[in-house]
Every structure is written in structure tokens, then in C-alpha cells.
Tab-separated table of C-alpha atoms in Angstrom:
chain	number	residue	atom	x	y	z
O	1	MET	CA	173.197	40.939	146.882
O	2	THR	CA	174.028	41.711	143.380
O	3	PRO	CA	171.022	41.498	140.849
O	4	LEU	CA	171.599	39.580	137.558
O	5	ALA	CA	171.891	42.777	135.850
O	6	PRO	CA	171.530	46.489	136.557
O	7	VAL	CA	168.073	47.724	137.404
O	8	THR	CA	166.706	50.672	135.015
O	9	LEU	CA	164.382	52.040	137.752
O	10	VAL	CA	165.460	52.402	141.485
O	11	CYS	CA	162.572	53.815	143.841
O	12	LEU	CA	163.797	54.991	147.237
O	13	GLY	CA	161.603	55.507	150.184
O	14	GLU	CA	158.676	53.777	152.313
O	15	ALA	CA	157.143	50.512	151.891
O	16	LEU	CA	154.094	50.476	154.110
O	17	VAL	CA	151.237	48.081	154.844
O	18	ASP	CA	147.892	49.567	153.738
O	19	LEU	CA	144.806	48.568	155.819
O	20	VAL	CA	141.908	49.617	153.697
O	21	ALA	CA	138.312	49.676	154.971
O	22	GLU	CA	136.353	47.293	152.992
O	23	ASP	CA	133.057	49.590	153.185
O	24	LYS	CA	133.006	52.504	150.879
O	25	GLY	CA	131.525	55.747	152.479
O	26	VAL	CA	132.310	54.948	155.934
O	27	ALA	CA	134.436	57.302	157.884
O	28	LEU	CA	137.561	55.601	159.609
O	29	GLN	CA	136.315	55.989	162.994
O	30	ASP	CA	133.419	53.769	161.848
O	31	ALA	CA	135.085	51.150	159.423
O	32	VAL	CA	134.898	47.532	161.087
O	33	ARG	CA	136.633	45.466	158.113
O	34	PHE	CA	139.980	46.233	156.608
O	35	VAL	CA	141.949	44.421	153.662
O	36	ARG	CA	145.479	44.166	153.962
O	37	ALA	CA	147.514	45.481	151.125
O	38	ALA	CA	151.371	46.056	150.429
O	39	GLY	CA	151.805	49.955	149.791
O	40	GLY	CA	154.152	53.046	150.312
O	41	ALA	CA	154.332	55.198	147.320
O	42	PRO	CA	157.990	54.428	146.097
O	43	ALA	CA	157.141	50.664	146.488
O	44	ASN	CA	154.096	51.171	144.422
O	45	VAL	CA	156.042	52.855	141.803
O	46	ALA	CA	158.257	49.822	141.714
O	47	VAL	CA	155.866	47.316	141.512
O	48	GLY	CA	153.794	49.345	138.807
O	49	ALA	CA	156.960	49.666	136.490
O	50	ALA	CA	157.849	46.143	136.998
O	51	ARG	CA	154.401	44.956	135.780
O	52	LEU	CA	154.830	47.192	132.760
O	53	GLY	CA	158.102	45.312	131.962
O	54	VAL	CA	160.529	47.581	133.573
O	55	ARG	CA	163.330	46.111	135.770
O	56	ALA	CA	162.811	48.005	138.715
O	57	GLY	CA	164.519	47.926	142.407
O	58	PHE	CA	163.439	48.967	145.438
O	59	VAL	CA	165.811	50.435	148.175
O	60	GLY	CA	164.044	50.998	151.535
O	61	LYS	CA	163.806	49.646	155.183
O	62	VAL	CA	161.133	47.669	156.782
O	63	GLY	CA	160.882	45.926	160.346
O	64	ALA	CA	162.218	42.716	160.954
O	65	ASP	CA	158.517	41.633	161.621
O	66	ALA	CA	155.536	39.814	160.003
O	67	PHE	CA	154.445	43.003	157.973
O	68	GLY	CA	158.137	43.672	156.687
O	69	ASP	CA	158.054	39.684	155.650
O	70	HIS	CA	154.744	40.615	153.736
O	71	LEU	CA	156.190	43.700	151.895
O	72	GLU	CA	159.405	41.860	151.083
O	73	ALA	CA	157.480	39.036	149.589
O	74	SER	CA	154.812	41.065	148.015
O	75	LEU	CA	157.725	43.181	146.036
O	76	ARG	CA	159.753	40.160	144.820
O	77	GLY	CA	156.705	38.399	143.848
O	78	ALA	CA	155.800	41.319	141.501
O	79	GLY	CA	159.240	41.055	140.019
O	80	VAL	CA	160.976	43.884	141.893
O	81	ASP	CA	164.522	43.498	142.804
O	82	THR	CA	164.808	43.678	146.771
O	83	SER	CA	168.374	43.053	147.272
O	84	ARG	CA	168.962	46.500	148.488
O	85	MET	CA	165.741	46.332	150.792
O	86	ARG	CA	166.910	46.414	154.578
O	87	ARG	CA	165.552	45.280	157.654
O	88	ASP	CA	165.186	47.030	161.114
O	89	PRO	CA	165.195	45.020	164.216
O	90	MET	CA	164.536	47.912	166.516
O	91	HIS	CA	161.494	49.546	164.642
O	92	ARG	CA	158.393	48.310	163.132
O	93	THR	CA	156.951	48.288	159.577
O	94	GLY	CA	154.878	51.449	159.226
O	95	LEU	CA	150.950	51.072	158.777
O	96	ALA	CA	148.444	53.251	156.770
O	97	PHE	CA	144.927	52.837	157.566
O	98	VAL	CA	142.688	54.087	154.470
O	99	SER	CA	138.781	54.655	154.364
O	100	LEU	CA	137.292	55.074	151.263
O	101	ALA	CA	134.585	57.944	150.367
O	102	ALA	CA	131.861	56.921	147.828
O	103	ASP	CA	133.780	58.585	144.966
O	104	GLY	CA	136.780	56.468	146.046
O	105	GLU	CA	138.693	59.186	147.466
O	106	ARG	CA	140.724	58.486	150.593
O	107	GLU	CA	141.231	59.305	154.137
O	108	PHE	CA	144.377	58.139	155.895
O	109	LEU	CA	145.821	57.562	159.334
O	110	PHE	CA	149.446	56.618	159.427
O	111	TYR	CA	151.025	54.343	162.170
O	112	ARG	CA	155.032	55.457	161.745
O	113	HIS	CA	155.873	57.171	165.023
O	114	PRO	CA	158.651	55.903	164.106
O	115	SER	CA	158.667	53.376	161.975
O	116	ALA	CA	161.638	51.499	160.016
O	117	ASP	CA	161.526	53.325	156.844
O	118	GLN	CA	162.350	56.324	158.737
O	119	PHE	CA	165.761	54.660	159.734
O	120	LEU	CA	167.315	53.912	156.295
O	121	ALA	CA	170.736	55.771	156.643
O	122	PRO	CA	173.279	56.677	154.012
O	123	GLU	CA	175.804	54.336	154.814
O	124	GLU	CA	173.168	51.510	154.087
O	125	LEU	CA	173.009	52.470	150.372
O	126	ASP	CA	174.839	51.008	147.867
O	127	ASP	CA	176.218	54.018	145.504
O	128	ASP	CA	177.241	51.626	142.656
O	129	TYR	CA	173.526	50.055	142.326
O	130	LEU	CA	172.033	53.720	142.467
O	131	ALA	CA	174.552	55.078	139.796
O	132	ALA	CA	173.773	52.083	137.551
O	133	ALA	CA	170.187	52.594	137.135
O	134	THR	CA	168.758	54.886	134.400
O	135	VAL	CA	166.031	56.386	136.661
O	136	LEU	CA	166.043	57.118	140.419
O	137	HIS	CA	162.499	57.902	141.861
O	138	LEU	CA	161.423	59.122	145.204
O	139	GLY	CA	158.895	61.032	147.076
O	140	THR	CA	158.837	63.562	149.981
O	141	LEU	CA	157.904	61.235	152.855
O	142	SER	CA	161.546	59.930	153.173
O	143	LEU	CA	162.422	63.760	153.139
O	144	VAL	CA	160.746	64.868	156.458
O	145	GLY	CA	163.790	64.076	158.756
O	146	GLY	CA	166.182	61.825	160.170
O	147	PRO	CA	168.366	59.178	158.761
O	148	ALA	CA	165.909	58.750	155.667
O	149	ARG	CA	166.130	62.428	154.753
O	150	GLU	CA	169.982	62.053	154.493
O	151	ALA	CA	169.855	59.041	152.667
O	152	SER	CA	167.481	60.427	149.963
O	153	LEU	CA	169.625	63.543	149.526
O	154	HIS	CA	172.531	61.231	149.179
O	155	ALA	CA	170.979	59.281	146.490
O	156	LEU	CA	170.113	62.137	144.594
O	157	ARG	CA	173.404	63.374	144.517
O	158	VAL	CA	174.828	59.898	143.369
O	159	ALA	CA	172.260	59.746	140.538
O	160	GLY	CA	172.800	63.209	139.396
O	161	ALA	CA	176.570	62.608	139.190
O	162	ALA	CA	175.942	59.508	137.094
O	163	ARG	CA	173.344	61.489	134.754
O	164	ALA	CA	170.533	59.254	135.914
O	165	LEU	CA	167.042	60.760	135.326
O	166	ARG	CA	165.654	61.729	138.769
O	167	SER	CA	162.086	61.815	139.725
O	168	LEU	CA	160.069	63.143	142.344
O	169	ASP	CA	156.482	62.822	143.257
O	170	VAL	CA	155.753	65.560	145.707
O	171	ASN	CA	153.092	63.432	147.264
O	172	LEU	CA	152.933	65.751	150.365
O	173	ARG	CA	151.479	64.311	153.603
O	174	LEU	CA	151.360	67.500	155.784
O	175	ASP	CA	150.565	65.786	158.866
O	176	ALA	CA	153.953	64.024	158.674
O	177	TRP	CA	155.879	67.185	158.657
O	178	PRO	CA	156.693	69.629	161.623
O	179	GLY	CA	154.714	72.063	159.914
O	180	PRO	CA	153.544	73.486	156.512
O	181	ARG	CA	156.753	76.022	156.262
O	182	GLN	CA	159.109	72.852	156.683
O	183	ALA	CA	156.929	70.763	154.196
O	184	ARG	CA	157.257	73.518	151.493
O	185	ALA	CA	160.781	74.153	152.139
O	186	GLY	CA	161.702	70.297	152.122
O	187	ALA	CA	159.805	69.557	148.843
O	188	LEU	CA	161.202	72.777	146.980
O	189	ALA	CA	164.861	71.679	148.083
O	190	ALA	CA	164.199	68.243	146.505
O	191	LEU	CA	162.400	69.364	143.410
O	192	ALA	CA	165.311	71.699	142.328
O	193	GLN	CA	167.395	68.452	142.262
O	194	CYS	CA	165.201	66.521	139.994
O	195	GLU	CA	164.658	66.576	136.306
O	196	VAL	CA	160.997	65.032	136.430
O	197	VAL	CA	158.492	66.340	138.970
O	198	LYS	CA	154.866	65.148	139.435
O	199	VAL	CA	152.295	67.301	141.683
O	200	SER	CA	148.626	67.439	142.193
O	201	LEU	CA	146.819	70.981	141.621
O	202	ASP	CA	146.848	71.154	145.340
O	203	GLU	CA	150.376	70.688	145.820
O	204	LEU	CA	151.174	72.841	143.036
O	205	ASP	CA	149.074	75.717	144.952
O	206	PHE	CA	150.735	74.772	147.994
O	207	LEU	CA	154.300	74.715	146.883
O	208	ALA	CA	153.760	78.073	145.026
O	209	GLY	CA	152.265	79.819	147.887
O	210	GLY	CA	148.694	80.242	146.461
O	211	THR	CA	149.672	82.101	143.385
O	212	GLY	CA	146.943	80.534	140.947
O	213	THR	CA	147.663	77.432	138.827
O	214	ALA	CA	149.307	79.095	135.671
O	215	GLU	CA	151.833	81.304	137.650
O	216	ALA	CA	152.609	78.337	140.035
O	217	ALA	CA	153.433	76.354	136.869
O	218	SER	CA	155.526	79.011	135.679
O	219	LEU	CA	157.499	79.351	138.861
O	220	LEU	CA	158.181	75.598	139.440
O	221	ARG	CA	158.840	74.552	135.410
O	222	GLU	CA	162.034	76.749	135.688
O	223	ALA	CA	163.663	74.402	138.442
O	224	THR	CA	162.915	71.054	136.555
O	225	ARG	CA	163.158	69.735	133.044
O	226	LEU	CA	159.391	68.222	133.198
O	227	LEU	CA	156.663	69.370	135.535
O	228	VAL	CA	153.615	67.217	135.347
O	229	VAL	CA	150.568	68.366	137.227
O	230	THR	CA	147.865	65.758	137.818
O	231	HIS	CA	144.160	66.544	137.559
O	232	GLY	CA	142.611	63.283	138.912
O	233	ALA	CA	140.194	61.900	136.229
O	234	ALA	CA	140.527	65.063	134.079
O	235	GLY	CA	144.029	63.792	133.131
O	236	ALA	CA	147.434	65.516	133.350
O	237	SER	CA	149.085	68.710	132.126
O	238	TYR	CA	152.649	68.964	131.235
O	239	HIS	CA	154.994	72.101	131.541
O	240	LEU	CA	158.281	72.581	130.040
O	241	PRO	CA	161.090	75.154	131.061
O	242	ASP	CA	160.892	76.720	127.802
O	243	GLY	CA	157.227	77.466	128.390
O	244	ARG	CA	155.546	74.615	126.258
O	245	HIS	CA	152.512	73.220	128.115
O	246	GLY	CA	149.698	71.175	127.340
O	247	HIS	CA	146.997	69.044	128.767
O	248	VAL	CA	146.370	65.439	127.988
O	249	PRO	CA	142.824	64.137	128.991
O	250	GLY	CA	142.231	61.325	131.078
O	251	PHE	CA	139.737	58.372	130.862
O	252	GLY	CA	136.314	58.147	132.299
O	253	VAL	CA	135.982	55.043	134.595
O	254	GLU	CA	133.883	54.438	137.826
O	255	ALA	CA	136.595	54.571	140.361
O	256	LEU	CA	136.317	51.838	143.254
O	257	ASP	CA	139.511	53.044	145.006
O	258	THR	CA	142.194	55.751	144.185
O	259	THR	CA	144.533	54.815	146.553
O	260	GLY	CA	146.914	53.542	143.902
O	261	ALA	CA	146.149	55.782	140.935
O	262	GLY	CA	148.952	58.384	141.417
O	263	ASP	CA	151.488	55.819	141.872
O	264	ALA	CA	150.304	53.918	138.875
O	265	PHE	CA	150.572	57.178	136.889
O	266	VAL	CA	154.067	57.716	137.874
O	267	ALA	CA	154.970	54.106	136.946
O	268	GLY	CA	153.377	54.393	133.720
O	269	LEU	CA	155.371	57.767	132.962
O	270	LEU	CA	158.721	56.632	134.245
O	271	ALA	CA	158.547	53.225	132.197
O	272	GLY	CA	158.060	55.553	129.122
O	273	LEU	CA	160.752	57.897	129.806
O	274	ALA	CA	163.365	55.159	130.867
O	275	GLN	CA	162.914	53.885	127.092
O	276	ASP	CA	162.841	57.363	125.689
O	277	ALA	CA	164.346	60.179	127.871
O	278	ALA	CA	164.231	62.572	124.925
O	279	ALA	CA	160.498	62.594	125.326
O	280	LEU	CA	161.207	64.959	128.391
O	281	ALA	CA	161.803	67.802	125.874
O	282	GLU	CA	159.432	67.110	122.927
O	283	PRO	CA	155.601	67.326	123.329
O	284	ALA	CA	155.033	65.140	120.231
O	285	ALA	CA	156.612	62.198	122.287
O	286	LEU	CA	155.741	63.322	125.544
O	287	ARG	CA	152.038	63.340	124.984
O	288	PRO	CA	151.694	59.454	124.224
O	289	LEU	CA	153.562	58.739	127.261
O	290	LEU	CA	151.012	60.784	129.352
O	291	ARG	CA	148.404	58.985	127.655
O	292	ARG	CA	149.574	55.842	128.673
O	293	ALA	CA	150.224	56.956	132.243
O	294	ASN	CA	146.628	58.370	132.438
O	295	ALA	CA	145.652	54.969	131.403
O	296	CYS	CA	147.511	53.305	134.283
O	297	GLY	CA	145.891	55.672	136.715
O	298	ALA	CA	142.411	54.932	135.500
O	299	LEU	CA	143.052	51.258	135.656
O	300	ALA	CA	144.424	51.288	139.294
O	301	THR	CA	141.003	52.784	140.518
O	302	LEU	CA	139.325	49.667	139.402
O	303	ARG	CA	140.586	47.309	142.556
O	304	LEU	CA	140.979	47.757	146.104
O	305	GLY	CA	144.363	48.794	147.343
O	306	ALA	CA	147.538	50.055	145.779
O	307	ILE	CA	149.863	47.384	144.734
O	308	PRO	CA	147.009	44.729	144.032
O	309	ALA	CA	145.529	47.482	141.733
O	310	LEU	CA	148.489	48.272	139.482
O	311	PRO	CA	147.930	47.087	135.914
O	312	THR	CA	150.344	44.832	133.918
O	313	ALA	CA	151.391	45.672	130.224
O	314	ALA	CA	148.574	43.258	129.121
O	315	GLU	CA	146.021	44.959	131.103
O	316	LEU	CA	147.241	48.392	129.740
O	317	GLY	CA	147.406	47.195	126.177
O	318	SER	CA	143.612	45.759	126.361
O	319	PHE	CA	142.554	49.030	128.192
O	320	LEU	CA	144.058	51.063	125.513
O	321	SER	CA	142.860	49.085	122.799
O	322	VAL	CA	139.360	49.736	123.796
O	323	HIS	CA	139.714	53.449	124.729
O	324	GLY	CA	142.368	54.488	122.219
O	325	ALA	CA	146.016	54.796	122.412
């Protein structure tokens, strides 16, 4: 089970199979043809980081079924360490049906009631593996409840004790939670334990109770060392605890599918922070990392699916050589 060397980045949470409608601009109820693709936000980030040259590992649970086989093979084939990936003979691998609007935005329908990823238990974690990592990353889907919630909170405590950098992509899926109040409370509780937090504009507004973008950023930045707010194609803004903030523009591309864009962005950002954690507190060093993260997100919109669209280091380099680093 032990990898050849400690991983730099551990991503913990769900690995799901995305079934993406081939025809754009068709509602999910009218879609006929679907393309299978490995997915799940933490799994996507692990693959995205691995393609950028980071030694990444995935910690999660999938079913002992054909879709679980596909996910494990996809992650391992992308260079992700899957030695701490668990298989569940009692619960199936989760599925996500995805349809695409004409502009590449998505509609989701999840089949995970329940699914194997929700049953990762704290006793199935390898604390030494978690403590040896430089960065621990997770999302909020694993925090909804059950064993996976306890495993996620345990992992945050272990990583914190080891002084690892803890990263959270809020990535809210409100229909997975009992209600908005529980979703807000669960996300805020995890956010307060993480040094790096990424939210969208809508998520920022939701978490701060609709106080407005500037006020919301002011409220949340005090709970973490780096708050990053993504603005879609317009780029991303950063907010530091001392009040310093700024915006890094995005890249204009013709999006085919935005499914993996946010995860590609996170992978690009964490790949940079894993090499230079000091950039957390220094805008001059942080801005180039966000520029590369924006480029990763833009590149991921040019192909269908999440994992198949995540860029390699070579693709990122070529893109930046054309569009400017």
C-alpha cells in the first residue's frame, strides 16, 4: 500500500462517473447520447495536479463494480497514487448525469442515494499518509453527513497537526444537503479549518447571507489565509486576512464544456502553492500562480468531460506562450 515516496498533494472525497450529454443546448430530459468520463471534484483535482507534475494521491471510496474499476484505472493511468482508494462491495459507485447549455454551462442530476463515496470511514484513513503530504484538499460534498463527513473532519485535524496546507473548494451542491441552513453551516465549519478556500461568486454570496461581494469577502477572509473567488471567464480575485486583495483576469476562449474548469483551476493553484507556500501572503508571488490557474481553467473548457479535459504541463506551457504568462 505504501507509495514509493510520500505524495505532495492528497485529495480526499468523491470519485464519480460523469455521463455527459453529447448534444449541447439540450435539456437533460431530452438528451439521448452520453459520453462516460471519470469525475468527482477531488478526483479531478488529483488528476489535474498530477498532469502538472505534482505527486498526487486520491483518498476515497468507490463501489466494487465496473464503474469503480473505471475510476481507479483512470486515476492510476493519469499518474495519481490510488493506494489509499477503498472499494465498497455494499454500495455502488456514484453517477452524475450532465447536460450542457449552448454556452457550456451545466445541469446536473446525481445518482448517489447513497453511493460508495459517502461511506469512507475515519478508521479507513492512513494518518501517516495524510500527515506526510504538503497539501490536503477536499470539497464539501463529503461533508454532508455519515461516515464520509467524519473521515473528512478527521483528515483536516491530522493535516493541521502536521502543519500541512489545507485547501477547501466550497463547490456547493445544495440538493445534496438536507437544506440551505445545514449546507451553510457545514461549509463554514470546514472553511474555518482551512488555509486556502476557493468559492464562486454565488457561493460567496450564499455563505455570507447575501451581504454583497465586498462585505462577504471581508467576512470570510478573516477565517482563512487565502480566499480565492472565481469569476468564470473573467478570472479570479484574491483576498488576504490583512485586507489586501486584487483581481487576476481570465482568458477568452470558446467554451465547449465547463464541467472541469473549476477543478482545473484548483489543481493549477495548488500545484503552485505546493512549491511556494509563501505565495499565500505575498500578492507579487500569488498573482502569477492565479494567472496559471486561470489558464488551466480555460484549457479545461475546450474538451468534453472533466478529467479528459484537464491540461498537462506541456499544454499549459504552450497556452501561456501564446496568451502570455
